[in-house]
PDB file of C-alpha atoms and ligand atoms in Angstrom:
ATOM      1  CA  MET A 471       0.014   0.024  -0.002  1.00  0.00           C
ATOM      2  CA  ALA A 472       1.075   3.584  -0.618  1.00  0.00           C
ATOM      3  CA  GLU A 473       2.517   5.146   2.489  1.00  0.00           C
ATOM      4  CA  VAL A 474       2.703   8.881   3.201  1.00  0.00           C
ATOM      5  CA  GLN A 475       5.277  10.278   0.911  1.00  0.00           C
ATOM      6  CA  GLU A 476       7.699  13.048   1.482  1.00  0.00           C
ATOM      7  CA  LEU A 477       7.383  15.907  -1.076  1.00  0.00           C
ATOM      8  CA  ARG A 478      10.918  16.450  -2.185  1.00  0.00           C
ATOM      9  CA  TYR A 479      10.427  19.295  -4.607  1.00  0.00           C
ATOM     10  CA  GLU A 480       7.540  21.243  -6.104  1.00  0.00           C
ATOM     11  CA  GLY A 481       8.391  22.895  -9.445  1.00  0.00           C
ATOM     12  CA  LYS A 482       6.410  24.855 -11.963  1.00  0.00           C
ATOM     13  CA  ALA A 483       4.871  21.795 -13.655  1.00  0.00           C
ATOM     14  CA  LYS A 484       5.449  18.811 -11.402  1.00  0.00           C
ATOM     15  CA  ARG A 485       5.821  17.564  -7.823  1.00  0.00           C
ATOM     16  CA  VAL A 486       8.547  15.099  -6.947  1.00  0.00           C
ATOM     17  CA  TYR A 487       8.074  12.700  -4.030  1.00  0.00           C
ATOM     18  CA  ALA A 488      10.569  10.414  -2.260  1.00  0.00           C
ATOM     19  CA  THR A 489       9.429   6.775  -1.784  1.00  0.00           C
ATOM     20  CA  ALA A 490      10.435   3.968   0.541  1.00  0.00           C
ATOM     21  CA  ASP A 491      13.037   2.937  -2.009  1.00  0.00           C
ATOM     22  CA  PRO A 492      15.879   5.517  -2.097  1.00  0.00           C
ATOM     23  CA  GLY A 493      16.464   4.758  -5.786  1.00  0.00           C
ATOM     24  CA  VAL A 494      12.896   5.673  -6.762  1.00  0.00           C
ATOM     25  CA  PHE A 495      10.955   8.929  -6.918  1.00  0.00           C
ATOM     26  CA  GLU A 496       7.346   9.492  -7.905  1.00  0.00           C
ATOM     27  CA  VAL A 497       6.499  12.474 -10.083  1.00  0.00           C
ATOM     28  CA  GLU A 498       3.066  14.069 -10.228  1.00  0.00           C
ATOM     29  CA  TYR A 499       2.212  16.229 -13.190  1.00  0.00           C
ATOM     30  CA  LYS A 500       0.180  19.394 -12.590  1.00  0.00           C
ATOM     31  CA  ASP A 501      -1.971  21.510 -14.954  1.00  0.00           C
ATOM     32  CA  ASP A 502      -0.057  24.705 -14.044  1.00  0.00           C
ATOM     33  CA  ALA A 503       1.602  26.435 -16.987  1.00  0.00           C
ATOM     34  CA  THR A 504       4.328  29.084 -16.868  1.00  0.00           C
ATOM     35  CA  ALA A 505       6.291  30.838 -19.631  1.00  0.00           C
ATOM     36  CA  PHE A 506       8.950  33.456 -19.923  1.00  0.00           C
ATOM     37  CA  ASN A 507      10.780  32.254 -16.801  1.00  0.00           C
ATOM     38  CA  GLY A 508       7.638  32.248 -14.705  1.00  0.00           C
ATOM     39  CA  GLN A 509       6.401  35.755 -15.601  1.00  0.00           C
ATOM     40  CA  LYS A 510       3.363  34.359 -17.445  1.00  0.00           C
ATOM     41  CA  ARG A 511       1.261  31.977 -15.450  1.00  0.00           C
ATOM     42  CA  GLY A 512      -1.821  29.991 -16.283  1.00  0.00           C
ATOM     43  CA  HIS A 513      -3.622  26.695 -16.213  1.00  0.00           C
ATOM     44  CA  ILE A 514      -4.099  24.283 -19.079  1.00  0.00           C
ATOM     45  CA  ALA A 515      -6.933  21.812 -18.305  1.00  0.00           C
ATOM     46  CA  GLY A 516      -5.719  18.206 -18.649  1.00  0.00           C
ATOM     47  CA  LYS A 517      -2.125  19.169 -19.443  1.00  0.00           C
ATOM     48  CA  GLY A 518      -0.705  17.097 -16.605  1.00  0.00           C
ATOM     49  CA  VAL A 519      -2.418  13.964 -17.896  1.00  0.00           C
ATOM     50  CA  VAL A 520      -1.178  14.513 -21.463  1.00  0.00           C
ATOM     51  CA  ASN A 521       2.344  15.322 -20.338  1.00  0.00           C
ATOM     52  CA  ASN A 522       2.584  12.344 -18.015  1.00  0.00           C
ATOM     53  CA  ARG A 523       1.297   9.857 -20.560  1.00  0.00           C
ATOM     54  CA  MET A 524       3.185  11.259 -23.471  1.00  0.00           C
ATOM     55  CA  SER A 525       6.497  11.380 -21.621  1.00  0.00           C
ATOM     56  CA  ASN A 526       6.081   7.818 -20.506  1.00  0.00           C
ATOM     57  CA  ARG A 527       5.231   6.504 -24.046  1.00  0.00           C
ATOM     58  CA  LEU A 528       8.158   8.435 -25.513  1.00  0.00           C
ATOM     59  CA  PHE A 529      10.576   7.338 -22.818  1.00  0.00           C
ATOM     60  CA  ARG A 530       9.588   3.708 -23.528  1.00  0.00           C
ATOM     61  CA  LEU A 531      10.157   4.287 -27.249  1.00  0.00           C
ATOM     62  CA  LEU A 532      13.567   5.717 -26.477  1.00  0.00           C
ATOM     63  CA  GLU A 533      14.451   2.741 -24.224  1.00  0.00           C
ATOM     64  CA  GLN A 534      13.518   0.451 -27.120  1.00  0.00           C
ATOM     65  CA  HIS A 535      16.165   2.268 -29.189  1.00  0.00           C
ATOM     66  CA  GLY A 536      18.834   1.957 -26.515  1.00  0.00           C
ATOM     67  CA  VAL A 537      18.480   5.390 -24.836  1.00  0.00           C
ATOM     68  CA  PRO A 538      18.490   5.057 -21.067  1.00  0.00           C
ATOM     69  CA  THR A 539      15.700   7.052 -19.398  1.00  0.00           C
ATOM     70  CA  HIS A 540      14.426   7.585 -15.856  1.00  0.00           C
ATOM     71  CA  PHE A 541      11.066   5.955 -16.595  1.00  0.00           C
ATOM     72  CA  ILE A 542      10.074   2.950 -14.460  1.00  0.00           C
ATOM     73  CA  GLU A 543       6.266   2.623 -14.326  1.00  0.00           C
ATOM     74  CA  GLU A 544       3.158   4.725 -14.873  1.00  0.00           C
ATOM     75  CA  LEU A 545       1.006   4.623 -11.677  1.00  0.00           C
ATOM     76  CA  SER A 546      -2.001   6.682 -12.756  1.00  0.00           C
ATOM     77  CA  GLU A 547      -2.936   9.408 -15.205  1.00  0.00           C
ATOM     78  CA  ARG A 548      -0.757  11.982 -13.435  1.00  0.00           C
ATOM     79  CA  ARG A 549       1.732   9.873 -11.440  1.00  0.00           C
ATOM     80  CA  THR A 550       4.838   7.909 -12.502  1.00  0.00           C
ATOM     81  CA  ARG A 551       7.659   6.042 -10.729  1.00  0.00           C
ATOM     82  CA  VAL A 552      11.050   7.173 -12.018  1.00  0.00           C
ATOM     83  CA  ARG A 553      14.679   6.534 -11.052  1.00  0.00           C
ATOM     84  CA  ALA A 554      15.811   8.942  -8.359  1.00  0.00           C
ATOM     85  CA  LEU A 555      18.628  10.898  -9.996  1.00  0.00           C
ATOM     86  CA  THR A 556      21.030  13.660  -9.223  1.00  0.00           C
ATOM     87  CA  MET A 557      20.177  16.113 -11.983  1.00  0.00           C
ATOM     88  CA  LEU A 558      22.822  17.935 -14.053  1.00  0.00           C
ATOM     89  CA  PRO A 559      22.292  21.637 -13.695  1.00  0.00           C
ATOM     90  CA  VAL A 560      21.790  22.060 -17.446  1.00  0.00           C
ATOM     91  CA  GLU A 561      19.011  22.083 -20.011  1.00  0.00           C
ATOM     92  CA  ILE A 562      19.984  20.650 -23.371  1.00  0.00           C
ATOM     93  CA  VAL A 563      18.086  22.049 -26.351  1.00  0.00           C
ATOM     94  CA  VAL A 564      18.250  20.256 -29.708  1.00  0.00           C
ATOM     95  CA  ARG A 565      16.974  22.237 -32.759  1.00  0.00           C
ATOM     96  CA  ASN A 566      16.113  21.169 -36.255  1.00  0.00           C
ATOM     97  CA  ARG A 567      14.680  24.516 -37.347  1.00  0.00           C
ATOM     98  CA  ILE A 568      15.225  28.066 -36.045  1.00  0.00           C
ATOM     99  CA  ALA A 569      12.472  29.058 -33.621  1.00  0.00           C
ATOM    100  CA  GLY A 570      11.789  30.753 -30.338  1.00  0.00           C
ATOM    101  CA  SER A 571      14.796  32.225 -28.512  1.00  0.00           C
ATOM    102  CA  LEU A 572      17.227  31.335 -31.338  1.00  0.00           C
ATOM    103  CA  ALA A 573      15.132  33.297 -33.818  1.00  0.00           C
ATOM    104  CA  SER A 574      14.909  36.343 -31.557  1.00  0.00           C
ATOM    105  CA  ARG A 575      18.558  36.231 -30.373  1.00  0.00           C
ATOM    106  CA  LEU A 576      19.970  36.167 -33.887  1.00  0.00           C
ATOM    107  CA  GLY A 577      17.160  38.046 -35.699  1.00  0.00           C
ATOM    108  CA  LEU A 578      16.484  35.052 -38.061  1.00  0.00           C
ATOM    109  CA  PRO A 579      13.051  34.122 -39.415  1.00  0.00           C
ATOM    110  CA  GLU A 580      11.279  31.359 -37.425  1.00  0.00           C
ATOM    111  CA  GLY A 581      11.039  28.146 -39.447  1.00  0.00           C
ATOM    112  CA  THR A 582      14.373  28.385 -41.230  1.00  0.00           C
ATOM    113  CA  PRO A 583      15.718  24.850 -41.453  1.00  0.00           C
ATOM    114  CA  LEU A 584      19.163  24.118 -39.966  1.00  0.00           C
ATOM    115  CA  ALA A 585      21.758  22.235 -42.036  1.00  0.00           C
ATOM    116  CA  GLN A 586      22.162  19.761 -39.176  1.00  0.00           C
ATOM    117  CA  PRO A 587      20.718  19.350 -35.649  1.00  0.00           C
ATOM    118  CA  LEU A 588      22.058  21.967 -33.235  1.00  0.00           C
ATOM    119  CA  VAL A 589      22.749  21.123 -29.624  1.00  0.00           C
ATOM    120  CA  GLU A 590      22.664  23.946 -27.078  1.00  0.00           C
ATOM    121  CA  TRP A 591      23.517  24.009 -23.414  1.00  0.00           C
ATOM    122  CA  TYR A 592      21.775  26.223 -20.882  1.00  0.00           C
ATOM    123  CA  TYR A 593      22.465  26.668 -17.148  1.00  0.00           C
ATOM    124  CA  LYS A 594      19.336  25.591 -15.266  1.00  0.00           C
ATOM    125  CA  ASN A 595      18.919  28.506 -12.897  1.00  0.00           C
ATOM    126  CA  ASP A 596      15.587  30.262 -12.570  1.00  0.00           C
ATOM    127  CA  ALA A 597      17.040  33.350 -10.801  1.00  0.00           C
ATOM    128  CA  LEU A 598      19.330  33.930 -13.851  1.00  0.00           C
ATOM    129  CA  GLY A 599      16.696  33.017 -16.432  1.00  0.00           C
ATOM    130  CA  ASP A 600      18.480  29.804 -17.593  1.00  0.00           C
ATOM    131  CA  PRO A 601      21.308  31.531 -19.520  1.00  0.00           C
ATOM    132  CA  LEU A 602      22.825  30.038 -22.630  1.00  0.00           C
ATOM    133  CA  VAL A 603      26.311  28.570 -21.947  1.00  0.00           C
ATOM    134  CA  SER A 604      28.636  26.378 -23.946  1.00  0.00           C
ATOM    135  CA  ARG A 605      29.631  22.795 -23.422  1.00  0.00           C
ATOM    136  CA  ALA A 606      33.036  24.142 -22.388  1.00  0.00           C
ATOM    137  CA  HIS A 607      31.369  26.114 -19.505  1.00  0.00           C
ATOM    138  CA  ALA A 608      29.635  22.900 -18.346  1.00  0.00           C
ATOM    139  CA  GLU A 609      33.021  21.030 -18.311  1.00  0.00           C
ATOM    140  CA  VAL A 610      35.231  23.771 -16.946  1.00  0.00           C
ATOM    141  CA  LEU A 611      32.726  24.649 -14.178  1.00  0.00           C
ATOM    142  CA  GLY A 612      32.619  20.993 -13.193  1.00  0.00           C
ATOM    143  CA  TRP A 613      28.978  20.354 -13.951  1.00  0.00           C
ATOM    144  CA  VAL A 614      29.944  17.405 -16.181  1.00  0.00           C
ATOM    145  CA  SER A 615      33.089  15.497 -16.947  1.00  0.00           C
ATOM    146  CA  PRO A 616      34.325  15.698 -20.570  1.00  0.00           C
ATOM    147  CA  GLN A 617      33.115  12.089 -20.983  1.00  0.00           C
ATOM    148  CA  GLU A 618      29.709  12.920 -19.681  1.00  0.00           C
ATOM    149  CA  ALA A 619      29.485  15.978 -21.932  1.00  0.00           C
ATOM    150  CA  ALA A 620      30.172  13.843 -24.986  1.00  0.00           C
ATOM    151  CA  GLU A 621      27.611  11.257 -23.775  1.00  0.00           C
ATOM    152  CA  VAL A 622      25.014  13.987 -23.124  1.00  0.00           C
ATOM    153  CA  GLU A 623      25.415  15.262 -26.712  1.00  0.00           C
ATOM    154  CA  ARG A 624      25.371  11.740 -28.209  1.00  0.00           C
ATOM    155  CA  LEU A 625      22.162  10.871 -26.353  1.00  0.00           C
ATOM    156  CA  ALA A 626      20.524  14.139 -27.151  1.00  0.00           C
ATOM    157  CA  LEU A 627      21.144  13.559 -30.853  1.00  0.00           C
ATOM    158  CA  ALA A 628      19.961   9.978 -30.589  1.00  0.00           C
ATOM    159  CA  VAL A 629      16.718  11.217 -28.954  1.00  0.00           C
ATOM    160  CA  ASN A 630      16.291  13.679 -31.805  1.00  0.00           C
ATOM    161  CA  HIS A 631      16.750  11.014 -34.393  1.00  0.00           C
ATOM    162  CA  VAL A 632      14.262   8.561 -32.774  1.00  0.00           C
ATOM    163  CA  LEU A 633      11.597  11.147 -32.004  1.00  0.00           C
ATOM    164  CA  ARG A 634      11.886  12.916 -35.352  1.00  0.00           C
ATOM    165  CA  GLU A 635      11.322   9.740 -37.298  1.00  0.00           C
ATOM    166  CA  PHE A 636       8.465   8.547 -35.112  1.00  0.00           C
ATOM    167  CA  LEU A 637       6.666  11.964 -35.152  1.00  0.00           C
ATOM    168  CA  ALA A 638       7.111  12.348 -38.934  1.00  0.00           C
ATOM    169  CA  GLN A 639       5.102   9.098 -39.284  1.00  0.00           C
ATOM    170  CA  GLN A 640       2.335  10.817 -37.285  1.00  0.00           C
ATOM    171  CA  GLY A 641       2.415  13.921 -39.570  1.00  0.00           C
ATOM    172  CA  VAL A 642       4.276  16.001 -36.998  1.00  0.00           C
ATOM    173  CA  GLU A 643       7.566  17.840 -37.378  1.00  0.00           C
ATOM    174  CA  LEU A 644       9.829  17.975 -34.372  1.00  0.00           C
ATOM    175  CA  VAL A 645      11.196  21.595 -34.521  1.00  0.00           C
ATOM    176  CA  ASP A 646      13.097  21.652 -31.263  1.00  0.00           C
ATOM    177  CA  PHE A 647      13.010  20.292 -27.656  1.00  0.00           C
ATOM    178  CA  LYS A 648      14.624  20.476 -24.270  1.00  0.00           C
ATOM    179  CA  LEU A 649      16.056  17.580 -22.355  1.00  0.00           C
ATOM    180  CA  GLU A 650      17.333  17.166 -18.787  1.00  0.00           C
ATOM    181  CA  PHE A 651      19.792  14.522 -17.663  1.00  0.00           C
ATOM    182  CA  GLY A 652      20.606  12.993 -14.303  1.00  0.00           C
ATOM    183  CA  ARG A 653      23.009  10.398 -12.877  1.00  0.00           C
ATOM    184  CA  ASP A 654      22.237   7.509 -10.513  1.00  0.00           C
ATOM    185  CA  SER A 655      24.371   6.521  -7.527  1.00  0.00           C
ATOM    186  CA  ALA A 656      26.680   4.492  -9.877  1.00  0.00           C
ATOM    187  CA  GLY A 657      27.239   7.533 -12.079  1.00  0.00           C
ATOM    188  CA  ARG A 658      25.211   6.296 -15.023  1.00  0.00           C
ATOM    189  CA  LEU A 659      23.480   8.966 -17.150  1.00  0.00           C
ATOM    190  CA  TYR A 660      19.773   8.919 -18.021  1.00  0.00           C
ATOM    191  CA  VAL A 661      17.424  11.202 -19.861  1.00  0.00           C
ATOM    192  CA  ALA A 662      14.974  12.406 -17.192  1.00  0.00           C
ATOM    193  CA  ASP A 663      12.316  15.000 -16.502  1.00  0.00           C
ATOM    194  CA  GLU A 664       9.709  15.036 -19.329  1.00  0.00           C
ATOM    195  CA  ILE A 665       9.227  15.053 -23.083  1.00  0.00           C
ATOM    196  CA  SER A 666       5.915  16.768 -23.815  1.00  0.00           C
ATOM    197  CA  PRO A 667       4.192  19.675 -25.584  1.00  0.00           C
ATOM    198  CA  ASP A 668       5.595  21.790 -22.719  1.00  0.00           C
ATOM    199  CA  THR A 669       9.184  21.005 -23.668  1.00  0.00           C
ATOM    200  CA  CYS A 670       9.054  20.434 -27.449  1.00  0.00           C
ATOM    201  CA  ARG A 671       7.892  22.331 -30.527  1.00  0.00           C
ATOM    202  CA  PHE A 672       5.570  20.190 -32.673  1.00  0.00           C
ATOM    203  CA  TRP A 673       4.319  21.527 -36.014  1.00  0.00           C
ATOM    204  CA  ASP A 674       1.699  19.815 -38.096  1.00  0.00           C
ATOM    205  CA  VAL A 675       3.447  18.822 -41.350  1.00  0.00           C
ATOM    206  CA  ALA A 676       0.399  19.536 -43.487  1.00  0.00           C
ATOM    207  CA  THR A 677      -0.814  22.813 -42.060  1.00  0.00           C
ATOM    208  CA  GLY A 678       2.118  24.149 -40.027  1.00  0.00           C
ATOM    209  CA  GLU A 679      -0.219  24.457 -37.067  1.00  0.00           C
ATOM    210  CA  LYS A 680       1.549  24.543 -33.665  1.00  0.00           C
ATOM    211  CA  LEU A 681       0.640  21.637 -31.399  1.00  0.00           C
ATOM    212  CA  ASP A 682       2.643  22.717 -28.370  1.00  0.00           C
ATOM    213  CA  LYS A 683       3.060  25.243 -25.547  1.00  0.00           C
ATOM    214  CA  ASP A 684       3.667  28.139 -28.044  1.00  0.00           C
ATOM    215  CA  ARG A 685      -0.164  28.301 -28.233  1.00  0.00           C
ATOM    216  CA  PHE A 686      -0.085  29.345 -24.541  1.00  0.00           C
ATOM    217  CA  ARG A 687       3.096  31.438 -24.688  1.00  0.00           C
ATOM    218  CA  ARG A 688       1.856  33.422 -27.677  1.00  0.00           C
ATOM    219  CA  ASP A 689      -1.858  33.545 -26.790  1.00  0.00           C
ATOM    220  CA  LEU A 690      -2.799  31.686 -29.989  1.00  0.00           C
ATOM    221  CA  GLY A 691      -5.916  30.019 -28.509  1.00  0.00           C
ATOM    222  CA  GLY A 692      -6.863  26.344 -28.782  1.00  0.00           C
ATOM    223  CA  VAL A 693      -4.290  25.303 -26.181  1.00  0.00           C
ATOM    224  CA  GLU A 694      -6.135  22.363 -24.683  1.00  0.00           C
ATOM    225  CA  GLU A 695      -7.163  21.217 -28.162  1.00  0.00           C
ATOM    226  CA  ALA A 696      -3.513  21.243 -29.327  1.00  0.00           C
ATOM    227  CA  TYR A 697      -2.389  19.145 -26.352  1.00  0.00           C
ATOM    228  CA  ALA A 698      -5.235  16.739 -26.961  1.00  0.00           C
ATOM    229  CA  GLU A 699      -4.354  16.460 -30.670  1.00  0.00           C
ATOM    230  CA  ILE A 700      -0.647  15.814 -30.245  1.00  0.00           C
ATOM    231  CA  TRP A 701      -1.479  13.247 -27.585  1.00  0.00           C
ATOM    232  CA  LYS A 702      -3.896  11.507 -29.930  1.00  0.00           C
ATOM    233  CA  ARG A 703      -1.220  11.227 -32.626  1.00  0.00           C
ATOM    234  CA  VAL A 704       1.404   9.855 -30.247  1.00  0.00           C
ATOM    235  CA  GLU A 705      -0.994   7.389 -28.720  1.00  0.00           C
ATOM    236  CA  ARG A 706      -2.128   6.231 -32.175  1.00  0.00           C
ATOM    237  CA  GLY A 707       1.484   5.712 -33.212  1.00  0.00           C
ATOM    238  CA  LEU A 708       2.528   3.667 -30.152  1.00  0.00           C
ATOM    239  CA  ALA A 709       0.859   0.622 -28.669  1.00  0.00           C
ATOM    240  CA  PRO A 710      -0.108   0.931 -25.039  1.00  0.00           C
TER     241      PRO A 710
HETATM  242  P1  ADP B1176      11.052  23.203 -12.752  1.00  0.00           P
HETATM  243  O1  ADP B1176      12.039  22.712 -11.678  1.00  0.00           O
HETATM  244  O2  ADP B1176      11.797  23.738 -13.959  1.00  0.00           O
HETATM  245  O3  ADP B1176       9.999  24.164 -12.170  1.00  0.00           O
HETATM  246  P2  ADP B1176       9.217  20.863 -12.842  1.00  0.00           P
HETATM  247  O4  ADP B1176       8.019  21.514 -12.202  1.00  0.00           O
HETATM  248  O5  ADP B1176       9.003  20.046 -14.025  1.00  0.00           O
HETATM  249  O6  ADP B1176      10.308  21.929 -13.372  1.00  0.00           O
HETATM  250  O7  ADP B1176       9.935  20.107 -11.641  1.00  0.00           O
HETATM  251  C1  ADP B1176      10.448  18.830 -11.819  1.00  0.00           C
HETATM  252  C2  ADP B1176      11.851  18.843 -11.220  1.00  0.00           C
HETATM  253  O8  ADP B1176      12.269  17.483 -10.972  1.00  0.00           O
HETATM  254  C3  ADP B1176      12.874  19.528 -12.059  1.00  0.00           C
HETATM  255  O9  ADP B1176      13.730  20.369 -11.295  1.00  0.00           O
HETATM  256  C4  ADP B1176      13.658  18.345 -12.678  1.00  0.00           C
HETATM  257  O10 ADP B1176      15.011  18.690 -12.888  1.00  0.00           O
HETATM  258  C5  ADP B1176      13.561  17.335 -11.594  1.00  0.00           C
HETATM  259  N1  ADP B1176      13.595  15.935 -12.022  1.00  0.00           N
HETATM  260  C6  ADP B1176      13.085  15.391 -13.147  1.00  0.00           C
HETATM  261  N2  ADP B1176      13.341  14.044 -13.281  1.00  0.00           N
HETATM  262  C7  ADP B1176      14.025  13.754 -12.135  1.00  0.00           C
HETATM  263  C8  ADP B1176      14.605  12.490 -11.630  1.00  0.00           C
HETATM  264  N3  ADP B1176      14.426  11.361 -12.299  1.00  0.00           N
HETATM  265  N4  ADP B1176      15.254  12.490 -10.438  1.00  0.00           N
HETATM  266  C9  ADP B1176      15.380  13.696  -9.764  1.00  0.00           C
HETATM  267  N5  ADP B1176      14.912  14.897 -10.206  1.00  0.00           N
HETATM  268  C10 ADP B1176      14.206  14.883 -11.353  1.00  0.00           C
HETATM  269  N1  UDP B1177      12.277  24.781 -23.483  1.00  0.00           N
HETATM  270  C1  UDP B1177      11.814  24.145 -22.278  1.00  0.00           C
HETATM  271  N2  UDP B1177      12.130  24.761 -21.093  1.00  0.00           N
HETATM  272  C2  UDP B1177      12.822  25.945 -21.001  1.00  0.00           C
HETATM  273  C3  UDP B1177      13.245  26.525 -22.222  1.00  0.00           C
HETATM  274  C4  UDP B1177      12.940  25.946 -23.395  1.00  0.00           C
HETATM  275  O1  UDP B1177      11.172  23.089 -22.327  1.00  0.00           O
HETATM  276  O2  UDP B1177      13.075  26.430 -19.875  1.00  0.00           O
HETATM  277  C5  UDP B1177      11.964  24.129 -24.770  1.00  0.00           C
HETATM  278  C6  UDP B1177      10.949  24.871 -25.581  1.00  0.00           C
HETATM  279  O3  UDP B1177       9.658  24.341 -25.353  1.00  0.00           O
HETATM  280  C7  UDP B1177      11.424  24.619 -26.992  1.00  0.00           C
HETATM  281  C8  UDP B1177      12.935  24.418 -26.875  1.00  0.00           C
HETATM  282  O4  UDP B1177      13.146  24.142 -25.530  1.00  0.00           O
HETATM  283  O5  UDP B1177      10.837  23.370 -27.491  1.00  0.00           O
HETATM  284  C9  UDP B1177      13.698  25.674 -27.300  1.00  0.00           C
HETATM  285  O6  UDP B1177      13.169  26.799 -26.546  1.00  0.00           O
HETATM  286  P1  UDP B1177      13.745  28.258 -26.813  1.00  0.00           P
HETATM  287  O7  UDP B1177      15.215  28.352 -26.462  1.00  0.00           O
HETATM  288  O8  UDP B1177      13.375  28.655 -28.255  1.00  0.00           O
HETATM  289  O9  UDP B1177      12.994  29.179 -25.785  1.00  0.00           O
HETATM  290  P2  UDP B1177      11.497  29.715 -25.755  1.00  0.00           P
HETATM  291  O10 UDP B1177      11.379  30.749 -26.730  1.00  0.00           O
HETATM  292  O11 UDP B1177      10.628  28.525 -25.955  1.00  0.00           O
HETATM  293  O12 UDP B1177      11.443  30.153 -24.284  1.00  0.00           O
END
């Protein structure tokens, strides 16, 4: 039976609980939505359910392709058992087209294709607004060893390859996404956190319609409908 659990951390989108097993956490997905480093706040009905289920399906797909992830077991529509990890203080963004902060930082049109996938490193620090750094910063500042840095980039590109192919079959283009990594007590690296419309840009191949959190960030309307649509496509593409 479930015992009373210690809330370890409450973030913007999820709660993380300790369990009786020190190697296992439970995450609970909320409907709260934030953007622009917490300046814009809102609520997207049913988002937690979509993000939980979609993350778990995609983590399982990645595992099938040899990418280690934190996923252990879905407990309910909002709750999942995951490996308890020590997170790297970085967010890794992989881009296939120019969009979002890259478009505004360099003054380039959103949608411009990139000649090859681009891996970016950001320092995960809300107070500083998650600043862009380089892989060298992460190594020299001791956040990752050089071996880990290489592994992080290799895994990020593998995730991009697997997800891009799968989503293309569902009529969805993977424009960009953010990953987080953590290590277990033996020092092994895993893809962690979530892979969802909150953390990816998904564009409908036929119409260019945005099926992700940009609908919330940019007040485009149809937010809940977009989350439901992208979940429908992922669910259809992957057996339960
Ligand atoms: P944020 O911290 O950005 O507000 P969330 O609300 O999604 O984000 O909170 C989830 C937190 O849990 C994040 O800080 C994330 O780094 C962390 N996390 C995700 N997966 C794991 C894991 N397997 N082990 C430990 N921490 C994790
Ligand atoms: N992203 C994220 N969390 C962040 C920042 C970015 O999940 O704190 C995702 C975002 O959804 C997009 C990709 O990373 O899929 C690239 O985001 P970008 O740097 O363009 O920033 P944005 O303009 O989305 O804030």
